CSV table of C-alpha atoms and ligand atoms in Angstrom, one decimal:
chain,number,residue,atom,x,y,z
A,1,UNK,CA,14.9,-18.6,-8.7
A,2,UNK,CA,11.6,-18.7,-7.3
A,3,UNK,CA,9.7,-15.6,-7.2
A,4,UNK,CA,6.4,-14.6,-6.0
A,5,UNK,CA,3.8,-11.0,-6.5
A,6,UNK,CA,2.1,-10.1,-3.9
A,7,UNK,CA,-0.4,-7.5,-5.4
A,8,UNK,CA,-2.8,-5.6,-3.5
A,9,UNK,CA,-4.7,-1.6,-2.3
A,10,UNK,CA,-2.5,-1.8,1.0
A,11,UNK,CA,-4.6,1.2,1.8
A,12,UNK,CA,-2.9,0.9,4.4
A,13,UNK,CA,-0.9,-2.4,4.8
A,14,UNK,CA,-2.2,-4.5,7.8
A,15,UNK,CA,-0.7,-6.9,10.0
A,16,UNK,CA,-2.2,-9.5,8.2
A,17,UNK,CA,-0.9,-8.7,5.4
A,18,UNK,CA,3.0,-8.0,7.2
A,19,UNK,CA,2.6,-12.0,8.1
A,20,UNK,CA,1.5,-13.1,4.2
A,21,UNK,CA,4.6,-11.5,2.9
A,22,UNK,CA,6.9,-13.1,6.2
A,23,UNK,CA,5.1,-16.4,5.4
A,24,UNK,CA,5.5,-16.0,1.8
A,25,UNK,CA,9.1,-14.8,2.1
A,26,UNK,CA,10.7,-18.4,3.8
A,27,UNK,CA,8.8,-20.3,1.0
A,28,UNK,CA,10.2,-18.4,-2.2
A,29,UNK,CA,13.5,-16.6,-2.7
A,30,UNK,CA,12.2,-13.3,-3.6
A,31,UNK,CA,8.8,-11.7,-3.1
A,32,UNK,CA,8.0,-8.5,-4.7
A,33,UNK,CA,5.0,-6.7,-3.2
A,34,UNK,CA,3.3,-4.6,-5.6
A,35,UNK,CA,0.7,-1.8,-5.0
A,36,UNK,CA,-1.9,-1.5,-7.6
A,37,UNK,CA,-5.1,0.7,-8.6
A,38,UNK,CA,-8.1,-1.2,-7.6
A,39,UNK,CA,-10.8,1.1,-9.5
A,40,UNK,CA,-13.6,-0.3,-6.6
A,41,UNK,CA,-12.0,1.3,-4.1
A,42,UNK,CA,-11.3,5.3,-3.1
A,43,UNK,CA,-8.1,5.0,-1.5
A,44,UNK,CA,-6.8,7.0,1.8
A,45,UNK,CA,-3.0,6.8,1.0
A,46,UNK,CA,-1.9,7.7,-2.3
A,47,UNK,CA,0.1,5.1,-3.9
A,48,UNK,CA,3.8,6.8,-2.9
A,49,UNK,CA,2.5,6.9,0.7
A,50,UNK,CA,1.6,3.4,0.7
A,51,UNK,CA,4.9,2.2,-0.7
A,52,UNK,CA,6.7,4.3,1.8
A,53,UNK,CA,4.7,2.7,4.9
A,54,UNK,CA,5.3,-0.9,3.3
A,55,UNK,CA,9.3,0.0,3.0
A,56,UNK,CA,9.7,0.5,6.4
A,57,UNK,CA,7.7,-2.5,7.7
A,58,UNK,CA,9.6,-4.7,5.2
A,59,UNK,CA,13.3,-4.0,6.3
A,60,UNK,CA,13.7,-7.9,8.0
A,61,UNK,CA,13.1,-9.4,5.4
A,62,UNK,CA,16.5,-9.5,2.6
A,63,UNK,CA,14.1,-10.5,-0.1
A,64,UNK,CA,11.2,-8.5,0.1
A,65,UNK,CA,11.0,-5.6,-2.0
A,66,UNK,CA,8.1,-3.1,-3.0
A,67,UNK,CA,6.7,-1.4,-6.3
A,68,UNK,CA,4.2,0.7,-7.3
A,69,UNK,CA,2.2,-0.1,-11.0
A,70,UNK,CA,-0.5,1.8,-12.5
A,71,UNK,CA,-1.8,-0.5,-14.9
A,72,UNK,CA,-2.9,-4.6,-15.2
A,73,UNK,CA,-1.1,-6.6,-12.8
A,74,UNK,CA,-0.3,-9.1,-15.8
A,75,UNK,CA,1.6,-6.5,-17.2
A,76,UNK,CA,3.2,-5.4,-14.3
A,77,UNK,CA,4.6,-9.7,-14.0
A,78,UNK,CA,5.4,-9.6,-17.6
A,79,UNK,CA,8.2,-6.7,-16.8
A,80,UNK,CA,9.3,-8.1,-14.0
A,81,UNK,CA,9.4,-11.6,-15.5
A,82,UNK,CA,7.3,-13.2,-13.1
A,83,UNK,CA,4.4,-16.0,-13.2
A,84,UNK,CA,3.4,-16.7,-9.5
A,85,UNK,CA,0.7,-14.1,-7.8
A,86,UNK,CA,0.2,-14.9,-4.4
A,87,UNK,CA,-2.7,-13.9,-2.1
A,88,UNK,CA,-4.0,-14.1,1.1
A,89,UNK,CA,-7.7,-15.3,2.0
A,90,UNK,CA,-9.3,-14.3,4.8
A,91,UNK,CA,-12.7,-15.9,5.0
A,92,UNK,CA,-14.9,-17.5,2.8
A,93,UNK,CA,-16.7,-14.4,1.7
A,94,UNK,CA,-13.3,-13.3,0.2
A,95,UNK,CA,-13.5,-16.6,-1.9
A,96,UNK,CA,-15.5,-15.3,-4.6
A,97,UNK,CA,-13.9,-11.8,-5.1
A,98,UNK,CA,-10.7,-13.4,-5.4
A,99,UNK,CA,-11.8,-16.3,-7.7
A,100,UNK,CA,-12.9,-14.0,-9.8
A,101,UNK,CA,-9.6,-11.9,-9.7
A,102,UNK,CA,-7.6,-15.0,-10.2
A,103,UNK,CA,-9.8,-16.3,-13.4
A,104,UNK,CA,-9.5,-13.3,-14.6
A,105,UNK,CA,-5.5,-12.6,-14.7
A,106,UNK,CA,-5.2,-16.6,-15.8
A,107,UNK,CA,-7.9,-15.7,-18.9
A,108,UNK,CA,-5.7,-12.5,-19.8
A,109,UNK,CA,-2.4,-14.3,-19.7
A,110,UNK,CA,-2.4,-18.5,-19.3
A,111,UNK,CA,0.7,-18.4,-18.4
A,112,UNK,CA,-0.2,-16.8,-14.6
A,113,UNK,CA,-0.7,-18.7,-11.5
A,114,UNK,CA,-2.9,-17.6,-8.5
A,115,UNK,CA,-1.9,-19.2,-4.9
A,116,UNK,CA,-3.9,-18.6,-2.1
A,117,UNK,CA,-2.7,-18.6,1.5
A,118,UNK,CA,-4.9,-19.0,4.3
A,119,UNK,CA,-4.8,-15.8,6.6
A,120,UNK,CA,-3.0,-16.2,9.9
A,121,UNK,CA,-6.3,-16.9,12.3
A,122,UNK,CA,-5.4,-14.2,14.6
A,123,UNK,CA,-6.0,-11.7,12.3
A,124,UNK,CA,-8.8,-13.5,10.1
A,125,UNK,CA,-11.3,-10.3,10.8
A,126,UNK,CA,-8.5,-7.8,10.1
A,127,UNK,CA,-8.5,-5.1,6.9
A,128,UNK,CA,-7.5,-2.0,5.5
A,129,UNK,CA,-10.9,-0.7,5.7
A,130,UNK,CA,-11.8,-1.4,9.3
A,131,UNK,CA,-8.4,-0.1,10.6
A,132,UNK,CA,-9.1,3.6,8.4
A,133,UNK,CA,-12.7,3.5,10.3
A,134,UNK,CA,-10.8,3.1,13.4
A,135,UNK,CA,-8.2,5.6,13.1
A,136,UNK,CA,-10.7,8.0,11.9
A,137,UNK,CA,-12.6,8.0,14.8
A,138,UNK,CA,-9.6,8.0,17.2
A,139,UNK,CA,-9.8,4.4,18.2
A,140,UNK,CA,-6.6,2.2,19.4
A,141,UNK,CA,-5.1,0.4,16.1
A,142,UNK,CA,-2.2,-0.9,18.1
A,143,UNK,CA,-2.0,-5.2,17.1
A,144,UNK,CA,-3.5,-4.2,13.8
A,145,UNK,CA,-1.2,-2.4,11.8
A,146,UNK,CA,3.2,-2.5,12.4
A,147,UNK,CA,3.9,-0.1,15.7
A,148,UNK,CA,6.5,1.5,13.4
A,149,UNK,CA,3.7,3.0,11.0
A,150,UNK,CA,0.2,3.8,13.6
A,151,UNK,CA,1.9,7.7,13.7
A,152,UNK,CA,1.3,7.6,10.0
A,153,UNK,CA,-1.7,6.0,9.9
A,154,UNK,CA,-3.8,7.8,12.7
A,155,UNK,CA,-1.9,11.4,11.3
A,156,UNK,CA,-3.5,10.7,7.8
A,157,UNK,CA,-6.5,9.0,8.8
A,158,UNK,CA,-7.3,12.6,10.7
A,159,UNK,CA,-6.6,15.4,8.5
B,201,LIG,O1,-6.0,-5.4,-2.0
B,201,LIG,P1,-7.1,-5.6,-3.1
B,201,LIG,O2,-7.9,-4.3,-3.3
B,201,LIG,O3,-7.9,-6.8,-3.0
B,201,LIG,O4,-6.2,-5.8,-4.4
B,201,LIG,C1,-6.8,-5.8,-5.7
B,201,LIG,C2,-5.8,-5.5,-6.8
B,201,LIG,C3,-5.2,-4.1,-6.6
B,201,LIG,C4,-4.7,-6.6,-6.8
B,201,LIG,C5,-6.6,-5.6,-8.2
B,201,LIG,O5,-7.6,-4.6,-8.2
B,201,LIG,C6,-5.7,-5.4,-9.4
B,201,LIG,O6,-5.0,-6.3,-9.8
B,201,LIG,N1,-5.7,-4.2,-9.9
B,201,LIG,C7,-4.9,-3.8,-11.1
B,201,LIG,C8,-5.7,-4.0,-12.4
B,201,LIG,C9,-5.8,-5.4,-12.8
B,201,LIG,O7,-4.9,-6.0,-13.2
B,201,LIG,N2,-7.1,-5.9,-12.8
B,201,LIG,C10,-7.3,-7.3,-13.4
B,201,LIG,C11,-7.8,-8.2,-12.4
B,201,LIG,S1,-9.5,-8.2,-12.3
């Protein structure tokens, strides 16, 4: 069986992230989406909230699943059994960052693969960050984030 992590914030999850895990989802037979701590970033969600937006926009798909895990991402794959992390890249000027990432998790455990999969074109400008900066100042996030979850988001994103 072929399975794949797909680790990220997902503060909140984005569209283009929704098409990584749909893409990702007809190649292997299970995909388990994983919400970490990146220490680099102050989050919006906590992690609970995140998971709970991610659930809902992941119903489709049969073999998708979600987890939280507050610790290493390589320990994380060695509970679960796992070997394959796969990510999406946006532009070239996530290159680096995620180079690093990927060096890094292969250095702590050799036995971990990083794929990369190029970000659907349409939503190649598209992040976390920019759609908190629109919510918070009341702009239109429709096409950016899943219909199902902008009440969340815009909610949150204004307290
Ligand atoms: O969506 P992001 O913020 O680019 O995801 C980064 C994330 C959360 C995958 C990364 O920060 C991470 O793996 N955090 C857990 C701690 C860890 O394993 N760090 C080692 C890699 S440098």
């Amino acid at each position: 069986m072929k399975k794949v992590v797909y680790p990220g914030s997902f503060d909140p999850i984005t569209n283009g992230h929704l098409d990584i895990i749909e893409r990702a989802s007809k190649i292997f037979d299970e995909v388990i989406v994983v919400v970490l701590v990146n220490v680099d970033k102050n989050g919006l969600f906590h992690i609970e909230e995140r998971v709970r937006l991610i659930e809902k926009v992941i119903k489709p798909y049969k073999n998708v699943k979600v987890e939280s895990f507050d610790g290493l991402l390589i320990n994380f794959m060695k509970e679960r059994d796992t070997k394959v992390i796969i990510k999406g890249l946006r532009a070239f000027s996530d290159f680096e960052y995620e180079f690093q990432m990927a060096l890094m998790n292969n250095k702590l455990d050799s036995s971990i693969e990083t794929i990369f999969m190029m970000t659907n074109a349409q939503y190649s400008y598209l992040s976390s960050s920019s759609v908190k900066q629109v919510a918070k100042f009341g702009g239109c996030i429709k096409g950016l984030v899943p219909d199902d979850i902008i009440p969340d988001i815009m909610r949150k994103a204004n307290k």
